[in-house]
Amino acid sequence: MRTPLLQLKGVSKRFGSVIALSDITIDVFPGEVTCILGDNGAGKSTLIKVLSGSHTQDEGTFSIDGEEVVLTSPRAALDKGIATVFQDLATIPLLSIWRNFFLGREPEKGFGPFKKIDKALAKEVTRTQLLEMGIDIRDPEQTVGTLSGGERQAVVISRALYFGARVLILDEPTSALGVKQAGRVLKNILVAKSRGIGVIFITHNPSHAYMVGDRFYLLNRGKLVNSFEKENVSREELLRAMAGGAELAALEHELKNAGEAQ
Amino acid sequence: METKPDERFVKPKLSTRVMRRPEFGALIGALSIFVLFAYFDQSGQFVKLGGIARWTDVASTEGIMAVVVALLMIGGEFDLSAGVMVGSSGLVLGLLVTKVHLNLYLAILLTLIFGGLIGLLNGYLVVKTKLPSFVVTLATFFLLRGFNLGFVQLWTGTVRVDGLHNAKGYEGVYRALATTVWAPNQFNVDIFWWIGVTILGSWVLTQTKIGSWITAVGGDANAARNSGVPVRNTKIGLFITVSLAASFVGIMQCIKFDGMQASQGVGEEFTYIIAAVVGGCLLTGGFGSAIGASIGASIIGIAFIGISFANWNTDWNYAFLGGILFAAVSVNTYIRRRAERAKK
């Protein structure tokens, strides 16, 4: 039995009398895409915050490499190699690509007060790292604002990977994007996966999840209602499970009736 | 994964890249205004060294402040107390020397510490209360303005502090901060300080990680924080820098004019902001240039001196500033739209 890279066991989180998460158990393996599916209000955001260290769980355990840890801040999570990619919350549009890439972790050369950024190194690393993500930017001096949403996200992901992330949490990365851009994001996910990263892909879109996912967890009203592995589930089954089978059938029936009535 | 060069990406021509520089508009503006006033000049001195010495002197004090104000604006904040701080610092120095009879060097040191503390106060209040810096520094502005007048009158009975030239060491300090060189053109040494501050500001902004942080903090503070930039310290540092520079300019002026008027510096804060904006700074933060701000200060210097050399009424100075500002902001907005244009 493999040891999961990251594991939640029986995790619960309450806010006052509201139970946001209850008894959540999730395994994340390296080189796999773990999808967490759920509708609005299912508890996805709380789960992300627990995973990324913004919240600490009330019950249950959080383990990395089989070792129990308590994360008290996003910084602590980052130090353990857990990087969270928030949708359009991590790049500065008017700053160049390479400055964004190294923001907060600039490589320097020189001594004492004459320390300056090693621009040549920074630009070269940015270019090659993005090339590995399948993006040829050529001019790292371009501002990030000139990139498309999917490309911007590739910058954030390649930055996280370059700085040693082992678990990558993507929060609704495709929700605000068009079909083409969403495709770019799914490609980003597969690149991260192929590099042995444990990717956590949080979404309410089962089609996107099915295209890249290896294992699926369905969240509803703060509880884990179902989980699948890729080989045991078809796209339709996943869709149905996500929509809550019976409800979907009822909706189909209703729409059909409405169509006939016209 | 296979990659292919993006055929949509064409390296912009040199001319396009030059035009996209934030300083570009300001440079064109400075040249045009120089030509304009050279044309209207009544004295025949404007384009000669003597005339240049006059406007560079104005541009120097404006320019030192414009550079630091530009950095602050790129960091996404304003400091409306920057102008009055020049007056306050001059008064503090004057009072410490003429009333407390402190050693001049010690008094200068204490004045700079005073400046740093006011900057720290501004910065701390802005990051702590999360109020717009516009409001916080507006309060500081009026507090200092009131103190300048009230306190000086209470202590000296007049609205002016003077008589520093008797202090020991005045000659040396005067030589460093306020004397003129290259007779008979009378270039003021403040030009060297101005050039030094411009180079330093530009170096920090473009070559160091602090520069990246300043731009990031002004561009999107949340994203900067998520990337690990110390947002609060960067902002507080900027406020301290502005106040320190204001103190320095206050000391320079107090030495130069052998005293300080209690109302000195009031209203100048907007001139600094205008210089920074004319030089390509965005009012919304995240974009700008230190060299541009210095060019903006030159425009102000050229215009103020040009107006008097043209024998126009100097009351028109401010109308002129307003016109320049409006033109500059229009150009900058256009440039930003081009720079920000996304391929969504």
XYZ file of C-alpha atoms in Angstrom:
606
model
C 0.000 0.000 0.000
C 1.397 3.362 -1.039
C 1.665 6.162 1.477
C -0.369 9.155 0.371
C 1.568 12.377 -0.078
C -1.155 14.178 1.785
C -3.937 12.669 3.798
C -6.919 13.995 5.693
C -8.549 11.553 8.092
C -11.874 12.263 9.748
C -11.411 16.011 9.473
C -14.154 18.263 10.824
C -14.408 22.013 11.000
C -17.031 24.023 12.841
C -17.700 27.739 12.919
C -19.728 28.299 16.067
C -22.752 26.070 15.691
C -22.317 25.663 11.934
C -20.671 22.430 10.881
C -18.768 23.354 7.727
C -16.953 20.060 7.296
C -17.597 16.773 8.975
C -15.596 13.580 8.892
C -13.691 14.227 5.665
C -11.161 11.619 4.585
C -9.074 12.314 1.494
C -5.931 10.761 0.024
C -3.668 12.645 -2.365
C -0.971 10.669 -4.173
C 2.024 12.073 -6.020
C 1.625 12.135 -9.784
C -2.133 11.965 -9.505
C -4.915 14.459 -9.892
C -7.340 14.355 -7.004
C -10.608 16.078 -7.831
C -12.886 17.502 -5.203
C -16.314 18.096 -6.626
C -19.188 19.894 -5.079
C -21.833 22.488 -5.693
C -21.893 25.915 -4.097
C -22.069 25.586 -0.334
C -20.761 22.050 -0.320
C -17.826 23.028 1.863
C -15.188 23.260 -0.858
C -13.870 26.635 0.283
C -13.528 25.506 3.876
C -11.731 22.397 2.718
C -9.293 24.487 0.658
C -8.644 26.684 3.648
C -7.877 23.658 5.798
C -5.614 22.215 3.098
C -3.798 25.500 2.540
C -3.298 26.196 6.230
C -5.673 29.161 6.551
C -7.890 27.160 8.913
C -6.854 24.407 11.308
C -9.242 21.482 11.593
C -11.168 20.912 14.857
C -11.102 17.134 14.620
C -9.214 14.572 12.609
C -5.667 14.414 11.354
C -3.681 16.049 8.566
C -0.681 14.021 7.445
C 2.070 14.640 4.962
C 4.117 11.600 3.925
C 2.303 9.640 6.618
C 3.454 12.055 9.293
C 0.891 14.034 11.228
C 1.220 17.811 10.981
C -0.680 20.828 12.284
C -0.717 23.731 9.840
C -1.386 27.099 11.406
C -0.756 29.467 8.492
C -0.487 29.505 4.689
C 3.238 30.125 5.177
C 3.533 26.891 7.184
C 1.707 25.004 4.438
C 4.021 26.510 1.831
C 7.049 25.429 3.847
C 5.688 21.864 3.750
C 5.408 22.137 -0.029
C 1.669 22.766 -0.246
C 1.012 25.583 -2.695
C -2.415 27.012 -3.371
C -3.185 28.688 -6.676
C -5.973 31.156 -6.245
C -7.716 32.252 -9.365
C -6.232 35.591 -10.515
C -5.082 36.409 -7.015
C -1.398 35.855 -7.383
C -0.059 37.917 -10.262
C 0.472 41.634 -10.740
C -0.749 42.651 -14.212
C 1.604 45.602 -14.709
C 4.684 43.726 -13.546
C 6.781 41.785 -16.032
C 6.526 38.002 -16.225
C 9.931 37.361 -14.691
C 9.340 39.799 -11.836
C 6.062 38.062 -11.100
C 7.734 34.687 -11.270
C 10.319 35.602 -8.649
C 8.186 38.015 -6.631
C 9.069 37.713 -2.956
C 11.935 35.315 -3.727
C 14.211 37.373 -5.962
C 17.643 35.933 -6.769
C 20.279 38.508 -5.880
C 23.885 39.217 -6.637
C 26.363 41.749 -5.248
C 27.236 42.731 -1.707
C 25.615 44.630 1.125
C 23.804 47.758 -0.041
C 24.778 47.067 -3.655
C 22.741 43.879 -3.835
C 20.613 43.766 -6.908
C 18.394 41.289 -8.665
C 20.181 38.829 -10.900
C 18.021 39.708 -13.884
C 19.743 37.501 -16.443
C 19.267 34.452 -14.230
C 15.682 35.358 -13.361
C 14.712 35.852 -16.999
C 16.375 32.657 -18.133
C 14.760 30.553 -15.398
C 11.364 32.090 -16.108
C 11.670 31.362 -19.800
C 12.786 27.754 -19.395
C 10.286 26.988 -16.645
C 7.404 28.300 -18.711
C 8.693 26.395 -21.702
C 8.297 23.258 -19.618
C 4.689 24.224 -19.055
C 4.311 24.447 -22.812
C 4.391 28.213 -23.087
C 6.966 30.016 -25.164
C 7.028 33.584 -23.910
C 10.308 34.602 -25.569
C 10.300 37.982 -23.885
C 10.040 37.622 -20.080
C 9.970 41.432 -19.942
C 6.364 41.386 -21.185
C 3.841 42.352 -18.528
C 1.670 39.602 -17.108
C -1.382 41.649 -18.068
C -0.705 40.827 -21.701
C -1.046 37.082 -21.013
C -4.309 35.194 -21.211
C -5.956 33.791 -18.084
C -4.699 30.277 -18.736
C -1.162 31.470 -19.411
C -1.178 33.576 -16.265
C -2.141 30.518 -14.326
C 0.667 28.570 -15.942
C 3.025 31.255 -14.615
C 1.681 30.769 -11.100
C 1.836 26.980 -11.327
C 5.336 26.843 -12.772
C 6.437 29.278 -10.067
C 4.994 27.021 -7.377
C 6.673 23.976 -8.888
C 10.004 25.765 -9.304
C 10.008 26.736 -5.647
C 9.486 23.173 -4.548
C 5.753 22.621 -4.261
C 4.796 18.957 -3.950
C 1.092 19.447 -3.539
C -0.686 21.928 -5.762
C -4.166 23.077 -4.832
C -6.152 24.613 -7.671
C -9.283 26.400 -6.597
C -11.894 26.498 -9.372
C -9.237 27.188 -11.980
C -11.561 26.734 -14.946
C -14.732 28.352 -13.691
C -14.291 31.809 -15.188
C -12.711 30.711 -18.438
C -13.847 29.971 -21.964
C -13.500 26.537 -23.530
C -10.072 27.200 -25.020
C -8.652 28.746 -21.880
C -10.055 25.935 -19.758
C -8.209 23.556 -22.058
C -4.999 25.442 -21.336
C -5.605 25.044 -17.600
C -6.307 21.321 -17.897
C -3.029 21.009 -19.802
C -1.276 22.832 -16.963
C -2.720 20.293 -14.555
C -1.450 17.368 -16.609
C 2.036 18.906 -16.801
C 2.119 19.230 -13.016
C 0.913 15.652 -12.692
C 3.562 14.340 -15.060
C 6.184 15.994 -12.885
C 5.097 13.909 -9.907
C 3.104 16.599 -8.133
C 0.031 15.704 -6.141
C -2.593 17.950 -7.714
C -5.800 18.796 -5.900
C -8.306 20.107 -8.417
C -11.338 21.705 -6.855
C -14.226 22.318 -9.194
C -17.960 22.107 -9.705
C -17.502 21.012 -13.292
C -17.517 17.179 -13.484
C -16.637 17.177 -17.196
C -13.401 19.049 -16.577
C -12.662 16.868 -13.570
C -13.223 13.677 -15.512
C -10.826 14.716 -18.270
C -7.813 14.982 -15.982
C -8.746 13.341 -12.660
C -7.513 10.062 -11.213
C -9.662 10.050 -8.159
C -12.827 11.914 -7.337
C -14.384 13.010 -4.073
C -17.907 14.326 -3.991
C -18.696 16.843 -1.331
C -22.179 17.880 -0.295
C -23.298 19.933 2.680
C -19.940 19.511 4.374
C -19.879 15.742 4.045
C -18.078 13.372 1.745
C -20.980 11.696 -0.070
C -19.120 9.596 -2.593
C -15.687 8.791 -3.944
C -14.493 7.122 -7.098
C -11.353 6.075 -8.852
C -11.026 6.776 -12.529
C -11.136 3.117 -13.602
C -14.359 2.459 -11.705
C -16.454 5.316 -13.004
C -17.716 6.590 -16.342
C -18.219 10.224 -17.218
C -22.007 9.811 -17.086
C -21.895 8.136 -13.706
C -19.776 10.935 -12.338
C -22.120 13.562 -13.760
C -25.116 11.774 -12.334
C -23.519 11.339 -8.938
C -22.527 14.972 -8.895
C -26.015 16.169 -9.748
C -27.498 13.767 -7.229
C -28.960 11.073 -9.599
C -32.602 11.196 -8.630
C -32.696 14.988 -8.717
C -31.240 15.025 -12.211
C -33.812 12.500 -13.421
C -36.583 14.604 -11.944
C -35.184 17.713 -13.604
C -34.974 15.928 -16.964
C -38.541 14.782 -16.619
C -39.715 18.252 -15.707
C -37.943 19.886 -18.636
C -39.368 17.272 -21.005
C -42.886 17.946 -19.755
C -42.388 21.654 -20.117
C -41.215 21.116 -23.684
C -44.287 19.041 -24.550
C -46.653 21.551 -22.995
C -45.491 24.295 -25.363
C 5.173 18.543 -23.958
C 5.764 19.971 -27.385
C 5.947 23.684 -27.788
C 5.942 25.928 -30.768
C 6.785 29.605 -30.927
C 3.766 31.807 -30.529
C 3.259 33.222 -34.000
C 1.160 36.047 -32.548
C 4.073 37.375 -30.609
C 6.109 39.938 -32.459
C 8.925 41.679 -30.670
C 7.917 45.330 -30.622
C 10.028 47.715 -32.634
C 12.554 49.839 -30.774
C 10.469 52.951 -31.394
C 7.394 51.275 -29.895
C 9.326 50.108 -26.867
C 10.710 53.604 -26.302
C 7.227 55.088 -26.565
C 5.917 52.646 -23.980
C 8.450 53.834 -21.411
C 6.742 55.814 -18.663
C 9.290 58.640 -19.040
C 8.702 59.122 -22.723
C 5.707 61.436 -22.543
C 7.401 63.581 -19.905
C 10.553 63.939 -21.956
C 8.601 65.141 -24.981
C 6.687 67.503 -22.679
C 9.883 68.913 -21.175
C 11.403 69.562 -24.593
C 8.239 71.218 -25.911
C 7.912 73.474 -22.901
C 11.579 74.375 -23.068
C 11.193 75.375 -26.715
C 7.982 77.255 -25.912
C 9.594 79.395 -23.222
C 12.770 79.840 -25.209
C 10.501 81.428 -27.821
C 8.646 83.682 -25.381
C 11.778 84.599 -23.420
C 12.106 88.393 -22.962
C 15.432 88.418 -21.097
C 17.595 86.634 -23.624
C 18.952 84.583 -20.734
C 16.577 81.621 -20.677
C 18.526 79.249 -22.907
C 21.884 80.401 -21.527
C 23.659 78.810 -18.589
C 22.396 81.475 -16.201
C 18.804 80.664 -17.106
C 19.376 76.933 -16.862
C 20.905 77.475 -13.420
C 17.676 79.182 -12.378
C 15.241 76.509 -13.442
C 17.399 73.587 -12.372
C 17.478 75.109 -8.890
C 13.678 75.030 -8.768
C 13.618 71.585 -10.331
C 16.109 70.255 -7.775
C 14.036 70.743 -4.642
C 10.893 69.693 -6.503
C 12.747 66.779 -8.065
C 14.160 65.267 -4.872
C 10.626 65.141 -3.503
C 9.048 64.087 -6.794
C 11.288 61.003 -6.934
C 10.350 59.750 -3.462
C 6.699 60.704 -3.948
C 6.785 58.738 -7.212
C 8.073 55.667 -5.364
C 5.275 56.048 -2.824
C 2.687 56.439 -5.570
C 4.016 53.402 -7.412
C 3.538 51.659 -4.059
C -0.098 52.691 -4.266
C -0.192 55.445 -1.632
C -0.249 59.224 -1.297
C 1.395 61.528 1.167
C -0.361 64.870 1.407
C 1.844 65.872 4.330
C 4.987 65.767 2.177
C 4.897 69.499 1.427
C 4.214 70.763 4.899
C 6.851 68.369 6.249
C 9.463 70.434 4.414
C 8.300 73.465 6.404
C 8.013 71.590 9.680
C 11.514 70.178 9.355
C 13.018 73.546 8.537
C 11.269 75.016 11.561
C 12.398 72.180 13.822
C 15.979 72.695 12.690
C 15.685 76.467 13.115
C 14.192 76.222 16.591
C 16.702 73.607 17.738
C 19.587 75.806 16.622
C 18.398 79.306 17.499
C 16.211 78.622 20.563
C 17.565 75.423 22.078
C 21.102 76.363 21.006
C 21.939 72.836 19.990
C 24.982 71.989 17.937
C 24.057 72.341 14.244
C 25.045 68.793 13.307
C 23.103 67.321 16.211
C 20.120 69.489 15.280
C 20.245 68.206 11.693
C 20.365 64.641 12.944
C 17.397 65.241 15.267
C 15.455 66.885 12.425
C 15.971 63.836 10.242
C 14.852 61.580 13.092
C 11.776 63.780 13.463
C 11.091 63.307 9.742
C 11.523 59.562 9.976
C 9.144 59.368 12.920
C 6.413 61.341 11.131
C 6.814 58.993 8.169
C 6.604 55.996 10.471
C 3.441 57.437 12.008
C 1.869 57.993 8.583
C 2.798 54.535 7.379
C 1.792 52.764 10.552
C -1.600 54.486 10.649
C -2.233 53.658 6.989
C -1.467 49.945 7.261
C -3.033 49.619 10.711
C -6.326 51.424 10.100
C -6.494 50.367 6.418
C -7.879 53.855 5.763
C -6.930 55.462 2.461
C -3.563 57.203 2.823
C -5.238 60.221 1.282
C -7.265 60.689 4.484
C -4.558 59.728 6.967
C -1.949 62.060 5.497
C -4.530 64.806 5.018
C -4.923 64.690 8.792
C -1.152 64.783 9.284
C -0.980 67.654 6.823
C -3.418 69.807 8.802
C -1.949 68.829 12.158
C 1.526 69.850 11.033
C 0.266 72.965 9.335
C -1.456 74.032 12.527
C 1.547 73.207 14.663
C 3.916 75.039 12.351
C 2.009 78.286 12.764
C 0.785 77.874 16.320
C 3.912 76.502 17.896
C 6.339 78.874 16.188
C 4.253 81.922 17.098
C 3.902 80.701 20.661
C 7.639 80.248 21.047
C 9.121 83.044 18.972
C 6.249 85.497 18.732
C 6.743 85.664 14.960
C 5.895 83.414 11.996
C 9.514 82.981 11.035
C 12.553 81.307 12.495
C 15.873 82.736 11.391
C 19.445 83.520 12.332
C 21.066 80.137 11.797
C 24.176 81.634 10.209
C 25.682 82.302 13.629
C 25.719 78.601 14.494
C 29.033 76.812 14.565
C 29.591 74.706 11.444
C 27.073 76.690 9.367
C 29.684 77.434 6.690
C 30.449 73.786 6.085
C 26.806 72.744 5.953
C 26.058 75.659 3.642
C 28.792 74.507 1.283
C 27.367 70.991 1.184
C 23.713 71.868 0.794
C 23.143 75.362 -0.510
C 26.118 77.069 -2.078
C 26.416 77.887 -5.748
C 29.120 76.760 -8.097
C 30.432 77.583 -11.554
C 30.359 81.388 -11.257
C 28.976 83.543 -12.683
C 26.140 81.161 -13.666
C 25.335 80.295 -10.067
C 24.382 76.671 -10.373
C 23.145 75.548 -6.970
C 24.671 72.422 -5.439
C 21.178 71.074 -4.776
C 21.356 69.892 -8.398
C 23.894 67.253 -7.360
C 21.639 66.042 -4.572
C 18.757 65.916 -7.019
C 20.734 63.866 -9.538
C 21.949 61.588 -6.747
C 18.431 60.984 -5.417
C 17.148 60.334 -8.939
C 19.859 57.761 -9.642
C 19.336 56.115 -6.265
C 15.558 56.030 -6.653
C 15.771 54.646 -10.146
C 18.319 52.036 -9.097
C 16.176 50.843 -6.214
C 13.096 50.720 -8.407
C 14.562 48.888 -11.373
C 17.493 46.895 -10.003
C 16.575 45.700 -6.524
C 13.974 43.394 -5.080
C 12.597 46.312 -3.078
C 11.704 47.878 -6.423
C 9.772 44.795 -7.470
C 8.012 44.794 -4.124
C 7.056 48.472 -4.394
C 5.537 47.927 -7.828
C 3.790 44.751 -6.718
C 2.369 46.323 -3.566
C 0.938 49.195 -5.589
C -0.299 46.944 -8.377
C -2.200 44.461 -6.242
C -1.486 44.284 -2.521
C -3.358 40.987 -2.109
C -1.497 39.215 -4.869
C 1.762 40.607 -3.509
C 0.956 39.240 -0.061
C 0.069 35.845 -1.536
C 3.460 35.835 -3.242
C 5.262 36.459 0.022
C 5.988 40.199 -0.260
C 6.069 42.000 3.115
C 3.334 44.435 2.109
C 3.071 46.392 5.360
C 6.786 46.942 5.797
C 7.184 47.980 2.187
C 4.489 50.619 2.584
C 5.758 51.883 5.918
C 9.262 52.075 4.444
C 7.953 54.219 1.601
C 6.243 56.666 3.957
C 9.424 56.953 6.009
C 11.446 57.582 2.845
C 9.125 60.393 1.759
C 9.170 62.082 5.153
C 12.939 61.717 5.438
C 13.380 63.302 2.031
C 11.023 66.118 3.045
C 13.116 66.699 6.148
C 16.243 66.767 4.051
C 14.765 69.335 1.685
C 13.541 71.333 4.691
C 17.054 71.359 6.122
C 18.446 72.419 2.739
C 16.031 75.299 2.448
C 16.484 76.395 6.030
C 20.244 76.550 5.463
C 19.888 78.189 2.048
C 17.568 80.978 3.201
C 19.035 81.181 6.695
C 15.650 80.473 8.211
C 12.165 79.179 7.615
C 8.733 80.673 7.151
C 6.027 78.922 9.198
C 3.845 78.566 6.126
C 6.641 77.100 3.977
C 5.843 74.012 1.923
C 2.064 74.176 2.183
C 0.576 73.301 -1.204
C 3.835 71.843 -2.479
C 2.594 68.282 -1.884
C 0.437 68.624 -4.977
C 3.322 69.919 -7.038
C 5.272 66.767 -6.152
C 2.334 64.592 -7.105
C 1.962 66.497 -10.378
C 5.657 66.011 -11.157
C 5.344 62.279 -10.448
C 2.200 61.923 -12.543
C 3.616 63.964 -15.407
C 6.615 61.630 -15.199
C 4.412 58.633 -15.866
C 3.199 57.490 -12.425
C -0.294 56.085 -12.325
C -2.569 57.555 -9.666
C -3.784 54.025 -9.047
C -0.287 52.746 -8.265
C 1.782 49.920 -9.640
C 3.430 51.804 -12.471
C 5.811 54.706 -12.819
C 9.358 55.909 -13.005
C 11.815 57.787 -10.818
C 13.577 59.376 -13.777
C 10.186 60.340 -15.150
C 9.353 62.115 -11.906
C 12.595 64.071 -12.190
C 11.722 65.069 -15.730
C 8.310 66.084 -14.396
C 10.070 68.288 -11.840
C 12.149 69.803 -14.644
C 8.967 70.687 -16.510
C 7.725 72.500 -13.430
C 11.057 74.290 -13.046
C 11.145 75.286 -16.716
C 7.545 76.513 -16.594
C 7.898 78.550 -13.381
C 11.140 80.222 -14.426
C 10.012 80.462 -18.043
C 6.879 82.341 -17.051
C 8.900 84.932 -15.152
C 11.497 85.229 -17.922
C 8.670 85.795 -20.393
C 7.525 88.670 -18.165
C 4.161 87.024 -17.662
C 2.403 87.349 -14.377
C 3.601 84.478 -12.153
C 0.017 84.074 -10.937
C -0.364 81.982 -14.084
C 2.064 79.350 -12.732
C -0.688 77.267 -11.233
C -2.964 77.445 -14.259
C -0.026 76.203 -16.260
C 0.537 73.314 -13.849
C -3.117 72.355 -14.128
C -2.906 72.256 -17.912
C 0.262 70.156 -17.859
C -1.280 67.741 -15.383
C -4.381 67.252 -17.451
C -2.407 66.639 -20.625
C -0.060 64.222 -18.853
C -2.831 62.184 -17.258
C -4.588 61.812 -20.592
C -1.420 60.538 -22.218
C -0.636 58.202 -19.317
C -4.099 56.691 -19.300
C -3.734 55.938 -22.956
C -0.333 54.335 -22.380
C -1.615 52.232 -19.520
C -4.512 50.896 -21.555
C -2.021 49.755 -24.140
C 0.292 48.202 -21.556
C -2.533 46.468 -19.745
C -4.359 45.288 -22.813
C -4.969 41.598 -22.253
C -5.514 38.931 -24.864
C -8.553 37.550 -23.058
